[in-house]
Amino acid sequence: MRAMVYRGPYRVRVEEKPDPRIEHPNDAVVRVARAAICGSDLHLYHGMMPDTRVGHTFGHEFIGVVEEVGSSVQNLQVGDKVMVPFNIFCGSCFFCARGLFSNCHNVNPNATAVGAIYGYSHTTGGYDGGQAEMVRVPFADVGPSVIPDWLDDEDALLMTDALATAYFGAQLAEIREGDTVAVLGAGPIGLYAARSAWLMGAGRVVVIDQLPERLEKARTFAHAETINYNEVPDVVLEMKLQTDGLGFDAVIDAVGAEADGNLVQHLTSARFKLQGGSPIALNWAIDGARKGGVISVMGAYGPMFSAVKFGDALNKGLTLRMNQCPVKRQWPRLLEHIQNGYFKPSDIVTHRIPLEHIAEAYHLFSSKLDGCIKPVIIPDAS
Amino acid sequence: MTTEPAHAADPTPPVYTHRKPPLRETPDQLRARIPGWGADLDPADRPSYPREIDADTGAHWDLPERQPEHGARERSIEHMMLTPVFGTAQPLHGLSGAIRRYAYQRHSEGKAMHWLALLAADRVDVVENVARSIVTGHPDNPLTETGLTAELRHGRSRFGSGRSDLRHQAVDPVVNGAPWVAGALAAAWAVRRVARR
């Protein structure tokens, strides 16, 4: 099969690889119909995630058709069109039994601190991902779901991570009616999180970023106010001024490890890899929240330490909430919201790119060329 | 005669009183403007509330059947056993594999050495594979693999947009190129040393 492979920091290509096969009785093999590049894939692409091996196929957002099932699979059949949550989870361990699917203990031998994720290095289990023609899907009876007939393919694709994660992030922000909510980052997660904050009853939603085209999208798609941090002298001060000196009731970090806005932080993390991630957005969240406020961290960070302003968080009595999203828990309610017209997930897709052009797709997205917000990869574009 | 709220003429910022700053829009105005506003106002409607639930997952096992292990699969020393299911992509090999095995066998996830060794192994892995790609007749092509050709088609928007990351792009070639230069110097030093013997 043809598959994207990692060759080293900032270098990827398409190669011929052996087809995936059934390796466990509850495996399925899925022929990928659509995949996406996630902002967190860029952390791998930039060489930030430990144990990212040359030859690895990225991609944790994908949908496809079941090609083969293992001997114990009961809930899926060959030919089913499925959406696959980015979490690989067993459904029965201590954590899965409590709904913490993203923290499954039975799928990632490489680390206990993180569950397993498709195509996201060996730190998350060493599974090749979906930016390929085919992919191995473990625990076929637990993870994937058949895509409802009425649901558009790209809407289903975005349910597998971006939309679900953002919706989850808004929930972790513990928004109450009339709360002021700041969202740091106007990428896919930030845009969906802003939309989700309104569903929770936010009274104001302000999105903060530096890219004019993304801020425009925040105003039109997410109905939010915006701050371009390059156009204000001090973004934390601006957050206070915007809230009459109080600070925001809730702040959602939708940026993560490669945040810009502070040269030293960015260089020591994204470039020199001396931190697990650049905590610029997280520190702005801590300083821009009101005392007693809530911070929801949806941006991805690496497993190493980061220079977080923890003292401020302590002194302000903040609640910090975070996790990788347990995607499948979000689906029933999200499907209702899509049917009711509250979400049209694919509205943020800006580029559709054949798998064979994967290197250009990564560069385009990484460098944010051409107003790129969400690139979708088409394996069979030929 | 209208009666203004008691605080309307008070210039004191609300944060110094018990009052919450007033919102610009009422709930009715927000409901009219935002599709679905307040649909999940009740926490009970939020799928991740409460955080832990008694989950019905579709699993028809307590402990999953074990995936066959071919070779010694590396694992975190914090795991009590090899997990029943695991990825089999890119098994350990070469010097990078030895470094990775050392990281997994000797250091818990709590130690910086665990992660720093894995990061170091990643760089060694790249060098090993660049060499292998040359030997196997499928050499790396930095021009196509970096996707720089996208600059020609889509590059115009990089300029004049006020992006702050343009500031550090001046040092990027140094940062990204330094490991290669260092590796080349180390190799040259090693070759000279061997040649002198």
Coordinates of C-alpha atoms in Angstrom, one line a residue:
Chain A
M1 CA 0.0 0.0 0.0
R2 CA 1.0 3.6 -0.3
A3 CA 1.6 5.4 3.0
M4 CA 3.0 8.6 4.3
V5 CA 6.3 8.0 6.2
Y6 CA 8.3 10.2 8.5
R7 CA 12.0 10.6 7.4
G8 CA 13.2 13.0 10.0
P9 CA 12.3 16.5 11.3
Y10 CA 10.5 18.5 8.6
R11 CA 10.8 15.6 6.1
V12 CA 8.1 13.2 5.0
R13 CA 7.4 11.2 1.9
V14 CA 5.1 8.6 0.4
E15 CA 6.4 5.0 0.2
E16 CA 5.2 1.6 -0.6
K17 CA 4.7 -0.4 2.7
P18 CA 3.3 -3.8 3.4
D19 CA -0.4 -3.9 3.9
P20 CA -1.5 -4.0 7.5
R21 CA -2.7 -7.4 8.8
I22 CA -4.8 -8.8 11.6
E23 CA -2.5 -9.2 14.6
H24 CA -5.1 -9.7 17.3
P25 CA -8.5 -11.5 17.1
N26 CA -10.3 -8.2 17.7
D27 CA -8.4 -6.2 15.0
A28 CA -9.9 -4.9 11.8
V29 CA -8.1 -3.6 8.8
V30 CA -9.7 -0.4 7.4
R31 CA -9.2 1.0 3.9
V32 CA -8.9 4.7 4.4
A33 CA -11.4 7.0 2.6
R34 CA -10.3 10.3 4.1
A35 CA -7.6 11.3 6.6
A36 CA -6.7 14.7 8.1
I37 CA -3.5 16.3 9.3
C38 CA -4.0 17.5 12.9
G39 CA -2.1 20.4 14.5
S40 CA -0.6 17.9 16.9
D41 CA 0.9 15.9 14.0
L42 CA 3.1 18.9 13.5
H43 CA 4.8 18.2 16.9
L44 CA 5.8 14.9 15.4
Y45 CA 6.8 16.4 12.1
H46 CA 9.0 18.9 13.9
G47 CA 10.7 16.2 15.8
M48 CA 9.4 17.2 19.2
M49 CA 7.8 13.9 20.4
P50 CA 10.3 11.4 21.8
D51 CA 10.5 8.0 20.1
T52 CA 9.2 9.2 16.7
R53 CA 10.8 6.6 14.5
V54 CA 11.8 7.0 10.9
G55 CA 9.3 5.1 8.8
H56 CA 6.4 5.8 11.0
T57 CA 3.1 6.6 9.4
F58 CA 1.2 9.5 11.0
G59 CA -2.5 10.1 11.1
H60 CA -5.0 9.8 13.9
E61 CA -8.0 11.3 12.1
F62 CA -9.4 9.1 9.5
I63 CA -12.5 7.3 8.3
G64 CA -12.7 4.3 5.9
V65 CA -14.3 1.0 4.9
V66 CA -13.7 -2.2 6.8
E67 CA -11.6 -4.5 4.6
E68 CA -11.0 -7.4 7.0
V69 CA -12.0 -8.4 10.6
G70 CA -10.4 -10.6 13.2
S71 CA -12.0 -13.8 14.5
S72 CA -13.6 -12.3 17.6
V73 CA -15.1 -9.1 16.0
Q74 CA -18.9 -9.1 16.5
N75 CA -19.9 -5.5 15.9
L76 CA -18.4 -4.7 12.5
Q77 CA -18.6 -6.3 9.1
V78 CA -16.5 -6.1 6.0
G79 CA -17.8 -3.2 3.9
D80 CA -19.0 -1.1 6.9
K81 CA -18.0 2.6 6.6
V82 CA -16.6 3.6 9.9
M83 CA -15.3 6.6 11.8
V84 CA -12.4 5.7 14.1
P85 CA -11.7 7.7 17.3
F86 CA -8.1 8.7 17.6
N87 CA -7.9 6.8 20.9
I88 CA -7.1 3.1 20.8
F89 CA -8.7 1.6 23.8
C90 CA -9.7 -1.8 25.1
G91 CA -13.0 -0.9 26.8
S92 CA -12.4 -3.1 29.9
C93 CA -9.4 -1.9 31.9
F94 CA -9.6 0.1 35.1
F95 CA -9.7 3.4 33.2
C96 CA -11.9 2.4 30.3
A97 CA -14.5 0.9 32.7
R98 CA -14.7 4.5 34.1
G99 CA -15.1 6.2 30.8
L100 CA -11.5 7.4 30.6
F101 CA -11.0 5.9 27.2
S102 CA -8.0 8.1 26.3
N103 CA -6.2 6.7 29.4
C104 CA -6.5 3.0 28.5
H105 CA -3.9 0.9 30.2
N106 CA -4.0 -2.1 27.9
V107 CA -2.8 -0.7 24.6
N108 CA 0.5 1.2 25.1
P109 CA 3.5 -0.7 26.4
N110 CA 5.8 2.2 25.8
A111 CA 4.3 4.5 28.5
T112 CA 1.9 4.4 31.4
A113 CA 1.2 8.1 31.4
V114 CA -0.5 8.2 28.0
G115 CA -2.9 5.9 26.2
A116 CA -2.5 4.8 22.6
I117 CA -3.1 6.9 19.6
Y118 CA -2.9 6.0 15.9
G119 CA 0.2 7.2 14.1
Y120 CA 1.5 9.3 17.0
S121 CA 5.0 7.9 17.7
H122 CA 6.0 4.9 19.9
T123 CA 5.4 7.1 23.0
T124 CA 1.7 6.4 22.3
G125 CA 2.1 2.8 21.5
G126 CA 3.8 2.4 18.1
Y127 CA 0.8 2.0 15.9
D128 CA 1.0 3.2 12.3
G129 CA -1.6 5.8 11.5
G130 CA -4.2 6.6 8.9
Q131 CA -2.4 8.8 6.4
A132 CA -2.2 5.8 4.2
E133 CA -4.4 3.6 2.0
M134 CA -5.0 1.1 4.9
V135 CA -4.6 0.9 8.6
R136 CA -4.8 -1.6 11.4
V137 CA -7.6 -0.8 13.9
P138 CA -7.3 -2.7 17.2
F139 CA -10.4 -3.4 19.3
A140 CA -12.8 -3.1 16.4
D141 CA -15.7 -3.9 18.7
V142 CA -14.9 -1.0 21.0
G143 CA -13.5 2.0 19.0
P144 CA -15.0 2.4 15.5
S145 CA -18.6 3.2 14.8
V146 CA -20.6 2.9 11.6
I147 CA -21.1 6.3 10.0
P148 CA -24.8 7.2 9.9
D149 CA -26.2 7.5 6.4
W150 CA -27.1 11.1 6.8
L151 CA -23.6 12.2 8.0
D152 CA -21.3 13.7 5.4
D153 CA -17.8 12.0 5.1
E154 CA -15.8 15.1 6.1
D155 CA -18.1 15.8 9.0
A156 CA -17.5 12.2 10.2
L157 CA -13.8 12.7 9.7
L158 CA -13.7 15.7 11.9
M159 CA -15.6 13.8 14.6
T160 CA -12.6 11.5 15.1
D161 CA -10.6 14.2 16.9
A162 CA -10.8 17.9 16.2
L163 CA -14.5 18.5 16.9
A164 CA -14.7 16.0 19.7
T165 CA -11.6 17.4 21.4
A166 CA -12.8 20.9 21.2
Y167 CA -16.2 20.1 22.5
F168 CA -14.6 18.2 25.3
G169 CA -12.3 21.1 26.0
A170 CA -15.3 23.4 26.4
Q171 CA -16.8 21.0 28.9
L172 CA -13.6 20.9 31.0
A173 CA -13.8 24.7 31.2
E174 CA -16.9 24.2 33.4
I175 CA -18.7 27.1 31.7
R176 CA -21.8 28.5 33.5
E177 CA -24.4 30.8 32.0
G178 CA -23.0 34.2 31.3
D179 CA -19.3 33.2 31.8
T180 CA -16.6 35.0 29.9
V181 CA -14.5 32.6 27.9
A182 CA -11.2 33.2 26.2
V183 CA -9.9 30.7 23.6
L184 CA -6.2 30.8 22.9
G185 CA -5.6 29.7 19.3
A186 CA -7.8 30.0 16.3
G187 CA -6.9 26.7 14.7
P188 CA -9.5 23.9 14.3
I189 CA -9.6 23.1 18.0
G190 CA -9.9 26.8 19.0
L191 CA -12.6 27.5 16.5
Y192 CA -14.7 24.5 17.5
A193 CA -14.1 25.2 21.2
A194 CA -15.4 28.7 20.7
R195 CA -18.5 27.4 19.1
S196 CA -18.9 24.8 21.8
A197 CA -18.5 27.4 24.5
W198 CA -21.7 29.1 23.3
L199 CA -23.6 25.7 23.6
M200 CA -22.5 25.7 27.3
G201 CA -24.1 29.1 27.8
A202 CA -21.1 31.4 27.6
G203 CA -21.9 35.1 27.8
R204 CA -18.8 36.3 25.8
V205 CA -16.3 34.3 23.8
V206 CA -13.0 35.9 22.8
V207 CA -10.5 34.1 20.5
I208 CA -6.8 35.1 20.6
D209 CA -4.4 34.4 17.8
Q210 CA -2.0 36.2 15.5
L211 CA -3.1 35.1 12.0
P212 CA -5.7 37.5 10.5
E213 CA -7.4 34.9 8.3
R214 CA -7.9 32.6 11.3
L215 CA -9.2 35.5 13.4
E216 CA -11.7 36.3 10.6
K217 CA -12.8 32.7 10.8
A218 CA -13.3 33.0 14.5
R219 CA -15.6 36.0 14.0
T220 CA -17.6 34.4 11.2
F221 CA -17.6 30.6 12.0
A222 CA -17.4 30.9 15.8
H223 CA -19.3 34.1 16.3
A224 CA -16.6 35.3 18.6
E225 CA -14.8 38.5 19.4
T226 CA -11.1 38.4 18.6
I227 CA -7.7 39.7 19.8
N228 CA -4.7 39.7 17.5
Y229 CA -1.9 39.5 20.1
N230 CA 0.5 41.1 17.6
E231 CA -1.6 44.2 17.6
V232 CA -1.7 44.7 21.4
P233 CA 1.3 45.7 23.5
D234 CA 0.6 43.1 26.2
V235 CA -1.9 40.3 25.6
V236 CA -2.4 39.5 29.3
L237 CA -3.1 43.2 30.1
E238 CA -5.5 43.2 27.1
M239 CA -7.3 40.2 28.5
K240 CA -7.8 42.1 31.8
L241 CA -8.9 45.2 30.0
Q242 CA -11.5 43.2 28.1
T243 CA -13.0 42.0 31.3
D244 CA -13.0 45.2 33.4
G245 CA -9.9 44.1 35.2
L246 CA -11.4 40.8 36.4
G247 CA -9.9 38.3 34.0
F248 CA -11.8 35.6 32.1
D249 CA -14.0 33.1 34.0
A250 CA -12.6 30.3 31.8
V251 CA -9.7 30.1 29.4
I252 CA -9.2 27.3 26.9
D253 CA -5.6 26.6 25.7
A254 CA -6.0 25.3 22.1
V255 CA -2.4 25.9 21.1
G256 CA -0.1 23.6 22.9
A257 CA 3.6 22.7 22.5
E258 CA 4.6 25.0 19.7
A259 CA 3.1 28.3 20.8
D260 CA 4.5 31.4 19.4
G261 CA 4.6 34.8 21.0
N262 CA 7.7 34.6 23.2
L263 CA 11.0 34.0 21.3
V264 CA 12.9 32.4 24.2
Q265 CA 10.1 30.0 25.1
H266 CA 9.6 29.1 21.4
L267 CA 13.3 28.5 20.7
T268 CA 13.9 26.4 23.9
S269 CA 11.0 24.2 23.2
A270 CA 10.0 24.0 19.5
R271 CA 13.5 24.5 18.2
F272 CA 16.0 23.2 20.8
K273 CA 13.6 20.6 22.4
L274 CA 14.7 21.5 25.9
Q275 CA 11.1 21.7 27.1
G276 CA 8.2 19.3 26.6
G277 CA 6.4 22.2 24.9
S278 CA 6.4 25.9 24.8
P279 CA 4.0 27.0 27.5
I280 CA 3.3 30.5 26.2
A281 CA -0.4 29.9 25.7
L282 CA -0.7 28.1 29.0
N283 CA 1.0 30.9 30.8
W284 CA -1.2 33.5 29.1
A285 CA -4.2 31.4 30.2
I286 CA -3.0 31.3 33.8
D287 CA -2.4 35.1 33.9
G288 CA -5.5 36.0 31.8
A289 CA -8.0 34.0 33.9
R290 CA -9.7 35.5 36.9
K291 CA -8.9 34.3 40.4
G292 CA -10.9 31.2 41.0
G293 CA -11.3 30.6 37.3
V294 CA -10.9 27.5 35.2
I295 CA -8.3 26.6 32.6
S296 CA -8.9 23.8 30.1
V297 CA -5.8 22.5 28.3
M298 CA -6.5 21.0 25.0
G299 CA -3.2 21.9 23.3
A300 CA -0.9 18.9 23.2
Y301 CA 2.4 19.0 25.1
G302 CA 5.3 16.5 25.1
P303 CA 6.1 14.3 28.1
M304 CA 9.1 16.4 29.3
F305 CA 8.9 19.4 31.7
S306 CA 7.8 22.9 30.6
A307 CA 8.4 26.3 32.2
V308 CA 4.8 26.8 33.4
K309 CA 4.0 29.7 35.8
F310 CA 2.6 27.4 38.4
G311 CA 3.0 29.9 41.2
D312 CA 0.5 32.2 39.6
A313 CA -1.9 29.3 39.1
L314 CA -1.6 28.5 42.8
N315 CA -2.0 32.0 44.1
K316 CA -5.0 32.6 41.9
G317 CA -6.7 29.4 43.0
L318 CA -7.2 28.3 39.5
T319 CA -8.7 24.9 38.5
L320 CA -6.6 23.3 35.7
R321 CA -8.4 20.6 33.8
M322 CA -7.0 18.6 30.9
N323 CA -6.9 15.2 29.3
Q324 CA -6.8 13.7 25.8
C325 CA -10.4 13.6 24.7
P326 CA -12.3 10.3 25.2
V327 CA -13.7 10.7 21.7
K328 CA -16.4 8.1 21.7
R329 CA -18.1 9.6 24.7
Q330 CA -18.7 12.8 22.8
W331 CA -20.3 11.2 19.7
P332 CA -24.0 10.7 20.6
R333 CA -24.4 14.3 21.8
L334 CA -22.3 15.7 18.9
L335 CA -24.4 13.9 16.4
E336 CA -27.5 15.5 17.9
H337 CA -25.9 18.9 17.6
I338 CA -24.9 18.3 14.0
Q339 CA -28.5 17.1 13.2
N340 CA -29.9 20.2 14.9
G341 CA -27.6 22.4 12.7
Y342 CA -25.5 23.7 15.6
F343 CA -22.3 22.4 14.0
K344 CA -21.2 21.9 10.4
P345 CA -17.8 20.5 11.1
S346 CA -16.4 20.5 7.6
D347 CA -16.8 24.3 7.3
I348 CA -13.3 24.6 8.6
V349 CA -11.7 22.4 5.9
T350 CA -9.6 24.6 3.7
H351 CA -7.5 22.2 1.6
R352 CA -8.1 18.7 0.1
I353 CA -4.8 17.1 -0.9
P354 CA -3.9 13.8 -2.5
L355 CA -1.8 11.4 -0.4
E356 CA 0.9 11.5 -3.0
H357 CA 1.5 15.2 -2.2
I358 CA 1.8 14.7 1.5
A359 CA 5.1 16.5 1.9
E360 CA 3.6 19.7 0.4
A361 CA 0.6 19.2 2.6
Y362 CA 2.7 19.1 5.8
H363 CA 4.7 22.2 4.7
L364 CA 1.6 24.1 3.8
F365 CA 0.0 23.3 7.2
S366 CA 3.1 23.7 9.2
S367 CA 4.0 27.1 7.7
K368 CA 0.3 28.1 7.6
L369 CA 0.6 29.0 3.9
D370 CA -2.4 29.9 1.8
G371 CA -4.7 30.4 4.8
C372 CA -4.5 26.7 5.6
I373 CA -6.6 25.8 8.7
K374 CA -7.5 22.2 8.1
P375 CA -6.0 20.0 5.4
V376 CA -7.8 16.7 4.4
I377 CA -5.8 13.9 2.8
I378 CA -7.3 11.8 0.0
P379 CA -5.6 8.4 -0.3
D380 CA -7.3 7.4 -3.6
A381 CA -7.3 10.8 -5.4
S382 CA -5.8 9.2 -8.5
Chain B
M1 CA -38.4 59.2 34.9
T2 CA -36.2 56.1 34.5
T3 CA -34.3 54.7 37.4
E4 CA -30.7 53.9 36.7
P5 CA -29.0 50.9 38.5
A6 CA -27.3 52.1 41.7
H7 CA -23.9 51.3 40.2
A8 CA -24.4 53.0 36.8
A9 CA -22.8 56.3 37.8
D10 CA -20.1 54.6 39.9
P11 CA -16.7 54.8 38.2
T12 CA -15.3 52.2 40.5
P13 CA -14.4 49.1 38.3
P14 CA -16.7 46.2 39.4
V15 CA -13.8 44.0 40.3
Y16 CA -13.3 46.1 43.4
T17 CA -16.9 45.5 44.5
H18 CA -19.0 42.3 44.7
R19 CA -20.5 42.9 41.3
K20 CA -19.7 41.0 38.2
P21 CA -19.1 43.2 35.1
P22 CA -22.2 43.4 33.0
L23 CA -22.4 41.4 29.8
R24 CA -22.9 43.1 26.5
E25 CA -25.7 40.8 25.4
T26 CA -28.6 39.2 27.3
P27 CA -29.2 35.4 27.1
D28 CA -32.2 36.1 24.7
Q29 CA -30.0 38.1 22.4
L30 CA -27.3 35.4 22.5
R31 CA -29.9 32.7 21.8
A32 CA -31.2 34.6 18.8
R33 CA -27.7 35.2 17.4
I34 CA -25.9 31.9 18.1
P35 CA -27.2 28.6 16.8
G36 CA -27.7 26.3 19.8
W37 CA -26.7 28.8 22.4
G38 CA -27.3 27.2 25.8
A39 CA -28.2 23.7 24.5
D40 CA -25.7 22.2 26.9
L41 CA -26.3 24.7 29.8
D42 CA -27.3 21.8 32.1
P43 CA -24.1 19.9 33.0
A44 CA -26.1 16.7 32.8
D45 CA -26.3 17.2 29.0
R46 CA -22.5 17.3 28.7
P47 CA -21.1 13.9 27.7
S48 CA -18.0 14.2 29.9
Y49 CA -19.9 15.2 33.0
P50 CA -19.2 13.7 35.4
R51 CA -15.6 12.8 34.6
E52 CA -15.9 9.1 35.6
I53 CA -18.9 7.0 34.6
D54 CA -19.9 3.4 34.5
A55 CA -19.1 2.9 30.9
D56 CA -20.7 0.5 28.5
T57 CA -18.0 0.0 25.8
G58 CA -19.0 -3.0 23.8
A59 CA -16.0 -5.0 25.2
H60 CA -16.8 -8.7 25.6
W61 CA -13.8 -9.5 27.8
D62 CA -12.4 -8.5 31.1
L63 CA -8.8 -8.9 30.2
P64 CA -8.3 -8.8 26.4
E65 CA -6.8 -11.8 24.7
R66 CA -3.0 -11.4 24.3
Q67 CA -1.6 -10.4 20.9
P68 CA 1.3 -12.7 20.0
E69 CA 4.7 -11.2 20.7
H70 CA 7.3 -11.7 18.0
G71 CA 10.7 -10.7 19.5
A72 CA 11.2 -8.8 22.7
R73 CA 8.8 -5.8 22.6
E74 CA 10.2 -2.9 24.5
R75 CA 8.0 -1.5 27.3
S76 CA 8.1 1.1 30.1
I77 CA 9.5 -0.3 33.3
E78 CA 6.4 1.2 35.0
H79 CA 4.2 -1.4 33.2
M80 CA 3.8 -4.6 35.3
M81 CA 3.5 -6.7 32.1
L82 CA 3.5 -6.2 28.4
T83 CA 0.1 -4.8 27.5
P84 CA -2.3 -7.3 25.8
V85 CA -2.3 -5.2 22.6
F86 CA 0.6 -3.2 21.2
G87 CA 1.8 -1.5 18.0
T88 CA 4.2 -3.5 15.9
A89 CA 5.4 -0.7 13.6
Q90 CA 9.1 0.1 13.2
P91 CA 10.6 -2.5 15.7
L92 CA 13.9 -1.5 17.3
H93 CA 17.1 -1.8 15.2
G94 CA 20.6 -0.6 15.1
L95 CA 22.3 1.8 17.4
S96 CA 19.1 3.9 17.8
G97 CA 17.3 0.7 18.9
A98 CA 20.0 0.0 21.5
I99 CA 19.6 3.5 22.9
R100 CA 15.8 3.2 23.0
R101 CA 16.0 -0.2 24.7
Y102 CA 18.4 1.4 27.3
A103 CA 15.9 4.2 27.9
Y104 CA 13.0 1.8 28.4
Q105 CA 14.8 -0.8 30.5
R106 CA 16.7 1.6 32.8
H107 CA 14.6 4.7 33.4
S108 CA 11.1 5.3 34.4
E109 CA 8.9 7.9 32.7
G110 CA 9.6 10.2 35.7
K111 CA 13.2 10.6 34.7
A112 CA 14.4 13.2 32.2
M113 CA 17.0 10.7 31.1
H114 CA 14.3 8.4 29.8
W115 CA 13.0 11.1 27.4
L116 CA 16.3 12.7 26.5
A117 CA 17.7 9.3 25.5
L118 CA 14.7 8.7 23.4
L119 CA 15.1 12.1 21.7
A120 CA 18.8 11.3 21.1
A121 CA 17.9 7.9 19.6
D122 CA 15.5 9.7 17.3
R123 CA 18.4 11.8 15.8
V124 CA 20.6 8.7 15.5
D125 CA 17.7 6.9 13.8
V126 CA 17.6 9.7 11.2
V127 CA 21.3 9.4 10.5
E128 CA 21.0 5.6 10.2
N129 CA 18.2 5.9 7.8
V130 CA 19.8 8.5 5.7
A131 CA 22.8 6.2 5.2
R132 CA 20.5 3.2 4.6
S133 CA 18.5 5.2 2.0
I134 CA 21.6 5.9 0.1
V135 CA 22.7 2.2 0.2
T136 CA 19.3 0.9 -0.8
G137 CA 19.0 3.2 -3.9
H138 CA 16.1 5.2 -2.5
P139 CA 18.0 8.3 -1.2
D140 CA 16.3 11.0 0.7
N141 CA 15.5 14.1 -1.4
P142 CA 15.4 17.1 1.0
L143 CA 13.7 19.3 -1.7
T144 CA 10.7 17.0 -2.2
E145 CA 10.5 15.6 1.4
T146 CA 10.4 19.0 3.0
G147 CA 7.5 20.0 0.8
L148 CA 9.3 23.3 -0.1
T149 CA 7.6 23.2 -3.5
A150 CA 4.5 24.3 -1.7
E151 CA 6.2 27.7 -1.3
L152 CA 6.1 28.2 -5.0
R153 CA 2.4 27.5 -5.2
H154 CA 1.2 29.0 -1.9
G155 CA 4.0 31.0 -0.5
R156 CA 2.9 34.5 -1.0
S157 CA 0.9 34.8 2.2
R158 CA 4.0 34.4 4.3
F159 CA 5.0 38.0 3.7
G160 CA 3.5 41.2 5.1
S161 CA 1.2 39.3 7.4
G162 CA 3.0 40.5 10.6
R163 CA 3.6 36.9 11.8
S164 CA 5.7 36.8 14.9
D165 CA 7.3 33.5 13.9
L166 CA 9.1 35.2 11.0
R167 CA 11.4 36.6 13.8
H168 CA 12.8 33.2 14.7
Q169 CA 12.9 31.9 11.1
A170 CA 16.3 33.7 10.7
V171 CA 17.8 31.3 13.2
D172 CA 16.0 28.2 12.0
P173 CA 18.6 27.1 9.4
V174 CA 21.2 27.2 12.1
V175 CA 19.1 25.3 14.6
N176 CA 18.0 22.7 12.1
G177 CA 21.4 22.5 10.3
A178 CA 23.6 22.4 13.4
P179 CA 23.1 18.7 14.2
W180 CA 24.0 17.8 10.7
V181 CA 27.1 19.9 10.8
A182 CA 28.0 18.5 14.2
G183 CA 27.5 15.0 12.9
A184 CA 29.7 15.6 9.8
L185 CA 32.4 17.1 12.0
A186 CA 32.3 14.2 14.4
A187 CA 32.5 11.7 11.5
A188 CA 35.4 13.6 9.9
W189 CA 37.2 13.6 13.3
A190 CA 36.6 9.9 13.7
V191 CA 37.9 9.1 10.2
R192 CA 41.0 11.2 10.7
R193 CA 41.7 9.5 14.0
V194 CA 41.3 6.0 12.5
A195 CA 43.5 7.0 9.5
R196 CA 46.3 8.2 11.8
R197 CA 46.6 4.8 13.5

